[in-house]
Amino acid sequence: MIENGARNADFGAERFGFRDLAAVNWNLGAPQFYEEALQRHEALIAAHGPLVADTGVHTGRSPKDKFIVRDAKTEGVVWWDNNNAMTSEHFDVLLADFIAHAKGKTLFAQDLYAAADPALRLRTRVFTEYAWHSLFIHNLLIRPPAEDLGAFVADLTIVDLPSFRADPKRHGARTETIIACDFSRKIVLIGGSSYAGEMKKAAFTVLNYVLPPKQVMPMHCSANTGRDGDTAIFFGLSGTGKTTLSADPHRTLIGDDEHGWSKSGVFNFEGGCYAKAIKLWREAEPEIHSTTERFGTVMENVTLDPETRAPDFDDDSKTENTRIAYPLHFIANASTTGRAGHPKNIIMLTCDAFGVLPPIAKLDPAQAMYHFLSGYTAKVAGTEKGVTEPQATFSTCFGAPFLPLHPTVYGNLLHDLVARHHVDCWLVNTGWTGGKFGVGRRMPIRVTRRLVAAALDGSLQRADFRTDPHFGLAVPAQVPGVEPHILDPIKTWRNKGEFAEVAGRLVQMFRDNFKRFETHADERVRAAGPTPRIALA
């Protein structure tokens, strides 16, 4: 039996190749998803209404299990040093096995948009095995108006079957987990993982491939806009504060994770937010916390009190990467269009667990390119097995796992846009102060918010700046409302000699990482990085 059978033929389950399905549930709403997820024992209901699911052994993405089909179209274009290749023949077998695996199952189908700009959006059809996965992607991508669904024709199809197990020999996979992207056929197959975030990142990866040839810059960033229409974008890796800092009650939220920048301005790729839940505190992040008390929100790997079903956001026993997925309109001051003008400011966020970068610095154009290509943050001790000291992580363009093209493609696009629209660029450290992780403390959120606000309202432009002797960055000497000593990292350390040694090590890490771009970056960008001789003096 096919639910909504007539629509099934129109919407394309059989056209895609599915046969002998038990049912297809098309474009359900949150109440129906709740019913299905509960009947299937996929999830629980938390106090105040969110749906809570566990993702099993996969509590995050599996980037090593992601593959791109290497064919005549992608051979000379894809950045193969960064992406695993799969043959067309292996993908053919994988696709046939996915279709065979789905026989007899009830699937959930969502027809959605990726990208808020009507001229650039990707019509995306997502087939899922789990009801809660379908609600997740319903929350995260853009929901078309009902009148658009009747004539919906997919540009991209994502098939998400967590119970499927890949065969490395048969499918050219690495393990039983597989994320396979065929850009020519515009199909993504996800199997062997219950982590719902793979779906949204699959759509992001495809947009990262199709937009640059149109001179549109895809970005792993959040964005908001002020009352005067001044747009700001926040680049950053997971855990650096993209979602937190863009959810500002005094500014309109455009989106928290993925955007494009075209000749018309900035536009969201998504229709929802995917916030980290660990250590979520109502007083510090009231807008995000309020979504955890809404029907329709999906929470992943969040522990519930067995009696009250109240969530414990301090509990990291399942994973540090607990998450909340909610529609954008759950944030009171969110944009209704997902679009805004050209940015006035770019904030590059880094979580420096070494505690040596200043809390904010003004970047000149060459420094902005250097830090964009570097994409620095740091892992802290205890977040991964074997990590006992802070570890530098460099993810170029603040999103290496999602870049099918060479970083210089995105870097050149950003360079041209920044120059054309006279954008101010800032580096903001949301990591540690007073010492490295385990010794110092996390940068107070009130300090970061005050510094970002001063950058966005223009007042920071009028500050007196000093040059950081270790990283060559322009750092404000004073900012109203911020203790002066916190602006100069060495003043927050008791052991000044240890500070110089740690700063020198991080400087060398930056330089070692940037060697891979030396043949691509121009002389000004190469010279914009920190200098070891200064750092070790």
Coordinates of C-alpha atoms in Angstrom, one line a residue:
M1 CA 0.0 0.0 0.0
I2 CA 1.3 3.4 -0.9
E3 CA -0.1 6.3 1.2
N4 CA -1.3 9.1 -1.1
G5 CA -0.7 6.7 -4.0
A6 CA -1.7 9.1 -6.7
R7 CA 0.6 11.7 -5.4
N8 CA 3.4 9.1 -5.2
A9 CA 3.5 8.8 -9.0
D10 CA 3.4 12.6 -9.3
F11 CA 6.1 13.2 -6.6
G12 CA 8.4 10.5 -7.8
A13 CA 9.1 7.6 -5.5
E14 CA 8.5 5.1 -8.3
R15 CA 10.2 7.5 -10.8
F16 CA 13.3 7.5 -8.6
G17 CA 13.3 3.7 -8.6
F18 CA 11.6 2.5 -5.4
R19 CA 9.4 -0.6 -5.8
D20 CA 7.2 -2.6 -3.5
L21 CA 7.3 -0.1 -0.6
A22 CA 4.8 -0.7 2.3
A23 CA 3.9 3.0 2.2
V24 CA 5.2 6.5 1.5
N25 CA 4.2 9.3 3.9
W26 CA 4.5 12.6 2.0
N27 CA 5.1 15.9 3.6
L28 CA 3.7 15.2 7.0
G29 CA 3.5 17.9 9.7
A30 CA 4.9 17.8 13.2
P31 CA 1.9 16.1 14.9
Q32 CA 1.9 13.2 12.4
F33 CA 5.7 12.8 12.8
Y34 CA 5.3 12.6 16.6
E35 CA 2.6 9.9 16.2
E36 CA 4.8 7.9 13.8
A37 CA 8.0 8.3 15.9
L38 CA 6.3 7.2 19.1
Q39 CA 4.5 4.3 17.5
R40 CA 7.9 3.1 16.1
H41 CA 9.7 3.7 19.5
E42 CA 12.1 6.0 17.7
A43 CA 11.9 8.8 20.3
L44 CA 10.4 10.2 23.5
I45 CA 8.6 13.4 24.4
A46 CA 10.4 15.7 26.8
A47 CA 8.8 18.1 29.2
H48 CA 7.2 21.0 27.4
G49 CA 6.9 19.1 24.1
P50 CA 10.2 18.5 22.2
L51 CA 10.8 15.1 20.5
V52 CA 14.0 13.5 21.9
A53 CA 15.9 10.8 20.0
D54 CA 19.2 9.0 20.4
T55 CA 21.5 8.6 17.4
G56 CA 23.3 5.5 18.7
V57 CA 27.0 5.0 18.1
H58 CA 27.1 7.9 15.6
T59 CA 26.8 11.0 17.7
G60 CA 28.4 13.2 15.0
R61 CA 29.2 13.2 11.3
S62 CA 31.4 10.5 9.7
P63 CA 33.5 12.6 7.3
K64 CA 35.9 9.7 6.5
D65 CA 32.9 7.7 5.2
K66 CA 31.8 10.5 2.8
F67 CA 32.5 9.9 -1.0
I68 CA 32.1 11.8 -4.2
V69 CA 31.6 10.0 -7.5
R70 CA 34.6 10.6 -9.7
D71 CA 33.4 10.8 -13.3
A72 CA 34.1 12.9 -16.4
K73 CA 32.2 15.9 -14.9
T74 CA 34.0 15.9 -11.5
E75 CA 37.4 14.6 -12.5
G76 CA 39.1 17.9 -13.1
V77 CA 37.0 20.0 -10.7
V78 CA 36.7 18.3 -7.3
W79 CA 39.4 18.9 -4.7
W80 CA 40.4 15.2 -4.5
D81 CA 43.1 15.8 -1.8
N82 CA 40.2 16.5 0.5
N83 CA 37.5 14.2 -0.8
N84 CA 37.2 10.4 -1.1
A85 CA 36.5 9.2 -4.6
M86 CA 34.0 6.6 -5.6
T87 CA 33.6 5.1 -9.1
S88 CA 30.3 5.4 -11.0
E89 CA 30.1 1.6 -11.1
H90 CA 30.3 1.4 -7.3
F91 CA 27.6 4.0 -7.0
D92 CA 25.4 2.2 -9.4
V93 CA 25.6 -1.0 -7.3
L94 CA 25.1 1.1 -4.1
L95 CA 22.0 2.8 -5.5
A96 CA 20.5 -0.5 -6.6
D97 CA 21.2 -2.0 -3.2
F98 CA 19.6 1.0 -1.4
I99 CA 16.4 0.5 -3.5
A100 CA 16.4 -3.2 -2.8
H101 CA 16.9 -2.6 0.9
A102 CA 13.9 -0.2 1.0
K103 CA 11.5 -2.9 -0.3
G104 CA 8.7 -3.6 2.2
K105 CA 9.5 -0.5 4.3
T106 CA 7.5 2.6 5.0
L107 CA 9.4 5.7 4.0
F108 CA 8.9 9.3 4.8
A109 CA 9.3 11.9 2.0
Q110 CA 9.8 15.6 2.3
D111 CA 9.9 18.1 -0.5
L112 CA 11.9 21.1 0.6
Y113 CA 14.0 24.0 -0.6
A114 CA 17.7 24.5 0.0
A115 CA 18.6 28.2 -0.4
A116 CA 16.2 31.1 0.3
D117 CA 17.0 33.0 -3.0
P118 CA 14.3 31.8 -5.5
A119 CA 16.8 32.1 -8.4
L120 CA 19.4 29.9 -6.7
R121 CA 17.4 27.5 -4.5
L122 CA 17.8 23.7 -4.8
R123 CA 14.5 21.8 -4.8
T124 CA 15.4 18.9 -2.5
R125 CA 13.5 15.7 -2.0
V126 CA 14.5 13.7 1.1
F127 CA 13.4 10.0 1.6
T128 CA 14.0 8.8 5.2
E129 CA 13.6 5.5 7.0
Y130 CA 12.9 7.2 10.4
A131 CA 10.0 9.5 11.1
W132 CA 12.1 11.6 13.4
H133 CA 14.7 12.1 10.7
S134 CA 12.0 13.4 8.4
L135 CA 10.9 15.9 11.1
F136 CA 14.5 16.9 11.5
I137 CA 15.0 17.8 7.9
H138 CA 11.5 19.4 7.8
N139 CA 12.8 21.7 10.5
L140 CA 16.2 22.3 9.0
L141 CA 15.5 23.0 5.3
I142 CA 13.0 25.5 3.9
R143 CA 9.4 24.5 3.8
P144 CA 7.7 25.5 0.5
P145 CA 4.2 26.9 0.6
A146 CA 1.5 24.2 -0.1
E147 CA 0.8 25.5 -3.5
D148 CA 4.4 24.8 -4.6
L149 CA 4.2 21.1 -3.8
G150 CA 1.8 20.0 -6.6
A151 CA 4.3 20.8 -9.3
F152 CA 7.5 20.0 -7.3
V153 CA 10.3 18.5 -9.4
A154 CA 13.5 17.6 -7.4
D155 CA 16.9 19.0 -8.3
L156 CA 18.5 16.9 -5.6
T157 CA 17.4 13.6 -4.0
I158 CA 18.7 12.4 -0.6
V159 CA 18.0 8.9 0.5
D160 CA 18.6 8.3 4.2
L161 CA 18.4 4.6 5.4
P162 CA 20.2 4.2 8.7
S163 CA 19.6 0.4 8.7
F164 CA 21.5 -0.1 5.5
R165 CA 25.0 -1.5 5.9
A166 CA 27.5 -0.8 3.2
D167 CA 29.9 -3.6 2.0
P168 CA 33.4 -2.0 1.5
K169 CA 34.3 -4.4 -1.3
R170 CA 31.0 -4.3 -3.1
H171 CA 30.4 -0.6 -2.8
G172 CA 33.9 0.9 -2.6
A173 CA 33.2 2.1 0.9
R174 CA 35.5 2.3 3.9
T175 CA 33.2 0.9 6.5
E176 CA 29.5 -0.1 6.8
T177 CA 28.7 3.6 7.1
I178 CA 28.4 5.5 3.8
I179 CA 27.6 9.0 2.5
A180 CA 27.8 8.9 -1.3
C181 CA 27.4 12.0 -3.4
D182 CA 26.8 11.8 -7.2
F183 CA 26.9 15.4 -8.4
S184 CA 26.1 14.5 -12.0
R185 CA 22.9 12.7 -11.1
K186 CA 22.3 14.9 -8.0
I187 CA 21.7 12.0 -5.7
V188 CA 23.1 11.5 -2.1
L189 CA 22.8 8.2 -0.4
I190 CA 23.3 8.0 3.4
G191 CA 23.4 4.6 5.2
G192 CA 24.7 3.0 8.4
S193 CA 24.4 6.2 10.5
S194 CA 21.5 7.5 12.6
Y195 CA 23.0 11.0 12.9
A196 CA 20.5 13.2 11.3
G197 CA 23.0 16.0 10.7
E198 CA 24.4 14.1 7.7
M199 CA 21.3 15.1 5.7
K200 CA 21.7 18.8 6.1
K201 CA 25.4 18.7 5.5
A202 CA 24.8 16.7 2.3
A203 CA 22.6 19.5 0.9
F204 CA 25.3 22.0 2.0
T205 CA 28.0 20.0 0.1
V206 CA 26.0 20.0 -3.1
L207 CA 25.4 23.8 -2.9
N208 CA 29.1 24.2 -2.3
Y209 CA 29.6 22.5 -5.6
V210 CA 26.9 24.1 -7.8
L211 CA 27.1 27.8 -6.6
P212 CA 30.7 28.9 -7.2
P213 CA 30.5 28.5 -11.0
K214 CA 27.6 31.0 -10.7
Q215 CA 29.9 33.5 -8.9
V216 CA 28.0 32.8 -5.6
M217 CA 29.9 32.3 -2.4
P218 CA 28.7 29.4 -0.2
M219 CA 29.6 29.9 3.4
H220 CA 29.7 27.9 6.7
C221 CA 28.5 30.8 8.7
S222 CA 25.6 32.3 10.7
A223 CA 24.2 35.7 9.8
N224 CA 22.1 38.5 11.3
T225 CA 21.1 42.1 10.5
G226 CA 20.7 45.2 12.6
R227 CA 17.8 47.7 12.7
D228 CA 19.6 49.8 10.1
G229 CA 19.9 46.8 7.7
D230 CA 23.6 46.3 8.5
T231 CA 24.3 42.6 7.9
A232 CA 27.0 40.6 9.7
I233 CA 28.2 37.1 9.0
F234 CA 29.9 34.8 11.5
F235 CA 32.3 32.2 10.2
G236 CA 33.3 29.4 12.6
L237 CA 33.7 25.7 13.2
S238 CA 31.4 23.7 15.5
G239 CA 31.5 25.0 19.1
T240 CA 33.0 28.4 18.3
G241 CA 29.7 30.3 18.8
K242 CA 28.1 30.8 15.4
T243 CA 24.6 30.0 16.7
T244 CA 25.0 31.7 20.1
L245 CA 26.3 35.0 18.8
S246 CA 24.0 35.3 15.9
A247 CA 20.9 34.8 18.1
D248 CA 21.1 38.4 19.3
P249 CA 17.8 39.8 20.7
H250 CA 18.7 43.2 19.2
R251 CA 19.3 41.9 15.7
T252 CA 17.3 39.9 13.2
L253 CA 18.5 36.3 12.8
I254 CA 18.9 35.3 9.1
G255 CA 20.3 31.8 9.9
D256 CA 22.8 30.0 12.1
D257 CA 24.9 27.8 9.9
E258 CA 24.9 27.9 6.1
H259 CA 24.5 30.9 3.7
G260 CA 25.2 32.1 0.3
W261 CA 26.5 35.5 -0.8
S262 CA 25.4 36.6 -4.3
K263 CA 25.3 39.9 -6.2
S264 CA 21.9 40.5 -4.5
G265 CA 23.3 40.0 -0.9
V266 CA 23.2 37.2 1.7
F267 CA 20.7 34.4 1.8
N268 CA 20.1 31.5 4.1
F269 CA 20.4 27.9 2.8
E270 CA 18.2 26.6 5.6
G271 CA 14.8 27.2 7.3
G272 CA 15.9 26.1 10.7
C273 CA 18.7 26.0 13.3
Y274 CA 20.9 23.2 14.7
A275 CA 22.2 24.4 18.0
K276 CA 24.6 22.7 20.4
A277 CA 22.7 21.8 23.6
I278 CA 25.6 21.0 26.0
K279 CA 25.7 23.4 28.9
L280 CA 22.8 25.3 27.5
W281 CA 21.7 27.9 30.1
R282 CA 18.5 30.0 30.0
E283 CA 20.1 33.1 31.3
A284 CA 23.0 33.1 28.8
E285 CA 21.1 32.0 25.7
P286 CA 17.4 32.7 26.3
E287 CA 16.4 32.6 22.6
I288 CA 17.9 29.2 22.0
H289 CA 16.8 27.8 25.4
S290 CA 13.2 28.8 24.7
T291 CA 13.1 26.4 21.7
T292 CA 13.7 23.5 24.1
E293 CA 10.2 24.1 25.4
R294 CA 8.4 24.0 22.1
F295 CA 6.4 21.3 20.4
G296 CA 8.1 20.5 17.1
T297 CA 11.7 20.9 18.3
V298 CA 13.9 17.8 17.9
M299 CA 16.6 17.1 20.5
E300 CA 19.4 14.6 19.9
N301 CA 21.2 12.6 22.6
V302 CA 19.9 14.9 25.4
T303 CA 19.4 13.0 28.7
L304 CA 16.0 13.2 30.3
D305 CA 15.0 12.9 33.9
P306 CA 13.2 9.5 34.0
E307 CA 10.4 10.9 36.2
T308 CA 9.8 14.5 35.0
R309 CA 11.3 14.1 31.4
A310 CA 13.1 17.4 32.0
P311 CA 16.2 17.7 29.9
D312 CA 19.6 17.8 31.6
F313 CA 21.8 19.9 29.3
D314 CA 24.8 19.5 31.6
D315 CA 24.9 15.7 31.0
D316 CA 27.4 14.7 28.4
S317 CA 27.3 11.0 29.1
K318 CA 26.1 10.2 25.6
T319 CA 28.1 12.8 23.8
E320 CA 29.5 16.3 24.1
N321 CA 27.7 16.9 20.8
T322 CA 24.1 17.1 22.1
R323 CA 21.9 19.1 19.6
I324 CA 18.6 20.9 19.2
A325 CA 17.0 21.2 15.7
Y326 CA 14.1 23.7 15.4
P327 CA 12.5 25.8 12.7
L328 CA 13.8 29.3 12.3
H329 CA 10.5 30.9 13.3
F330 CA 10.9 29.5 16.8
I331 CA 13.4 32.4 17.3
A332 CA 11.2 35.4 17.9
N333 CA 13.3 37.9 15.9
A334 CA 14.1 35.6 13.0
S335 CA 13.9 36.8 9.4
T336 CA 10.8 35.7 7.5
T337 CA 12.6 35.8 4.2
G338 CA 16.0 34.4 5.0
R339 CA 17.6 37.1 2.9
A340 CA 19.5 40.4 3.6
G341 CA 21.8 42.9 2.0
H342 CA 25.5 42.7 1.6
P343 CA 27.4 42.3 4.9
K344 CA 29.1 45.3 6.6
N345 CA 31.1 43.1 8.9
I346 CA 32.6 39.6 8.9
I347 CA 33.4 37.9 12.2
M348 CA 35.8 35.0 12.1
L349 CA 35.3 32.9 15.2
T350 CA 37.9 30.7 16.8
C351 CA 37.9 28.8 20.1
D352 CA 41.5 29.0 21.1
A353 CA 42.0 26.4 23.8
F354 CA 45.7 27.5 24.1
G355 CA 44.5 30.9 25.5
V356 CA 46.9 33.1 23.6
L357 CA 44.9 34.8 20.9
P358 CA 43.3 38.1 21.8
P359 CA 39.5 38.2 22.3
I360 CA 39.1 40.5 19.2
A361 CA 41.3 41.8 16.5
K362 CA 40.8 43.9 13.4
L363 CA 42.0 42.1 10.2
D364 CA 43.3 43.8 7.1
P365 CA 42.3 42.2 3.8
A366 CA 45.4 40.0 3.6
Q367 CA 45.0 38.9 7.2
A368 CA 41.3 38.1 6.5
M369 CA 42.3 35.8 3.7
Y370 CA 45.0 34.2 5.7
H371 CA 42.7 33.4 8.6
F372 CA 39.9 32.3 6.3
L373 CA 42.1 29.8 4.5
S374 CA 43.5 28.7 7.9
G375 CA 40.2 28.1 9.6
Y376 CA 41.7 27.7 13.0
T377 CA 40.1 26.4 16.2
A378 CA 41.3 24.0 18.9
K379 CA 40.0 20.8 20.5
V380 CA 40.1 20.7 24.2
A381 CA 41.3 17.9 26.4
G382 CA 38.7 15.2 27.1
T383 CA 36.5 15.8 24.0
E384 CA 38.1 12.8 22.1
K385 CA 39.9 9.7 23.3
G386 CA 43.6 10.4 23.8
V387 CA 43.3 14.2 23.7
T388 CA 45.0 15.3 26.9
E389 CA 46.3 18.7 25.7
P390 CA 44.7 21.3 23.5
Q391 CA 45.1 20.4 19.9
A392 CA 45.1 22.9 17.0
T393 CA 42.5 22.1 14.3
F394 CA 42.7 23.9 10.9
S395 CA 39.7 23.4 8.7
T396 CA 40.1 25.6 5.7
C397 CA 37.4 28.1 4.9
F398 CA 35.9 27.1 8.3
G399 CA 34.3 24.0 6.7
A400 CA 36.8 21.7 5.0
P401 CA 34.6 18.5 5.2
F402 CA 32.0 20.3 3.1
L403 CA 34.2 21.7 0.4
P404 CA 34.1 19.7 -2.9
L405 CA 36.2 22.4 -4.7
H406 CA 39.7 23.7 -3.9
P407 CA 39.8 26.3 -1.0
T408 CA 41.2 29.0 -3.3
V409 CA 37.9 28.9 -5.3
Y410 CA 36.0 30.0 -2.2
G411 CA 38.9 32.2 -1.0
N412 CA 39.0 34.2 -4.2
L413 CA 35.2 34.6 -4.2
L414 CA 35.3 36.0 -0.7
H415 CA 38.3 38.2 -1.5
D416 CA 36.4 39.8 -4.4
L417 CA 33.2 40.3 -2.5
V418 CA 34.9 41.8 0.6
A419 CA 36.8 44.3 -1.6
R420 CA 33.8 45.2 -3.7
H421 CA 31.5 45.9 -0.7
H422 CA 34.2 47.3 1.6
V423 CA 33.5 44.8 4.4
D424 CA 35.3 45.1 7.8
C425 CA 36.7 41.8 9.1
W426 CA 37.4 40.7 12.7
L427 CA 38.9 37.7 14.4
V428 CA 37.2 36.8 17.7
N429 CA 38.5 34.3 20.2
T430 CA 35.7 32.6 22.1
G431 CA 38.1 30.2 23.7
W432 CA 40.3 30.5 26.8
T433 CA 41.8 33.4 28.7
G434 CA 44.2 33.4 31.7
G435 CA 45.8 30.1 30.6
K436 CA 45.2 27.2 28.3
F437 CA 42.3 24.7 28.8
G438 CA 42.6 23.2 32.3
V439 CA 44.3 26.3 33.7
G440 CA 42.4 29.3 32.5
R441 CA 38.7 29.9 32.0
R442 CA 36.4 30.2 29.0
M443 CA 36.1 33.7 27.6
P444 CA 33.1 35.2 29.4
I445 CA 30.1 35.3 26.9
R446 CA 29.3 38.8 28.2
V447 CA 32.8 40.0 27.1
T448 CA 32.4 38.4 23.6
R449 CA 29.0 39.9 23.1
R450 CA 30.2 43.3 24.1
L451 CA 33.2 43.2 21.8
V452 CA 31.0 41.9 18.9
A453 CA 28.4 44.6 19.5
A454 CA 31.2 47.3 19.4
A455 CA 32.4 45.9 16.1
L456 CA 29.0 45.8 14.6
D457 CA 27.8 49.3 15.8
G458 CA 31.0 50.9 14.4
S459 CA 32.3 52.2 17.8
L460 CA 35.3 49.8 17.7
Q461 CA 36.6 51.5 14.6
R462 CA 37.4 54.6 16.7
A463 CA 39.4 52.7 19.3
D464 CA 43.2 52.9 19.7
F465 CA 44.8 49.7 18.5
R466 CA 48.1 48.0 19.4
T467 CA 49.9 45.4 17.4
D468 CA 50.0 42.0 19.0
P469 CA 53.7 41.0 19.2
H470 CA 53.0 37.3 18.6
F471 CA 50.4 37.3 15.9
G472 CA 50.7 40.7 14.3
L473 CA 47.1 41.5 14.9
A474 CA 45.5 44.9 15.5
V475 CA 44.0 44.7 19.0
P476 CA 41.9 47.5 20.7
A477 CA 43.6 48.9 23.8
Q478 CA 40.3 49.7 25.4
V479 CA 36.6 48.9 24.9
P480 CA 33.9 50.4 27.1
G481 CA 32.4 47.7 29.4
V482 CA 35.4 45.3 29.0
E483 CA 38.2 45.0 31.6
P484 CA 41.4 46.3 29.8
H485 CA 43.6 43.5 30.9
I486 CA 41.5 40.8 29.2
L487 CA 42.2 42.5 25.8
D488 CA 45.9 41.7 26.2
P489 CA 46.2 37.9 26.7
I490 CA 49.6 37.9 28.3
K491 CA 48.3 40.1 31.2
T492 CA 45.8 37.3 32.1
W493 CA 48.5 34.7 32.5
R494 CA 50.4 34.3 35.8
N495 CA 53.4 32.7 34.1
K496 CA 54.5 35.1 31.3
G497 CA 57.3 32.8 30.2
E498 CA 54.9 29.9 29.6
F499 CA 52.6 32.3 27.7
A500 CA 55.4 33.1 25.3
E501 CA 56.3 29.5 24.8
V502 CA 52.7 28.4 24.1
A503 CA 52.1 31.4 21.8
G504 CA 55.3 30.5 19.9
R505 CA 54.1 26.9 19.5
L506 CA 50.8 28.1 18.1
V507 CA 52.5 30.5 15.7
Q508 CA 54.5 27.6 14.3
M509 CA 51.4 25.5 13.9
F510 CA 49.8 28.3 11.9
R511 CA 52.8 28.5 9.6
D512 CA 53.2 24.8 9.2
N513 CA 49.5 24.5 8.2
F514 CA 49.7 27.3 5.7
K515 CA 52.5 25.7 3.7
R516 CA 49.8 23.9 1.7
F517 CA 48.5 27.2 0.4
E518 CA 51.8 28.9 -0.3
T519 CA 51.8 28.1 -4.0
H520 CA 48.2 29.4 -4.3
A521 CA 48.1 32.5 -2.1
D522 CA 49.7 35.8 -3.2
E523 CA 52.7 37.3 -1.4
R524 CA 50.6 39.7 0.7
V525 CA 48.5 36.9 2.1
R526 CA 51.5 34.7 2.8
A527 CA 53.1 37.6 4.7
A528 CA 49.9 38.2 6.7
G529 CA 50.5 35.3 9.1
P530 CA 52.4 35.4 12.4
T531 CA 56.2 35.3 12.5
P532 CA 58.0 32.8 14.7
R533 CA 61.0 35.2 15.3
I534 CA 58.6 37.7 16.9
A535 CA 56.7 35.1 18.8
L536 CA 59.8 33.5 20.4
A537 CA 61.6 36.8 21.2

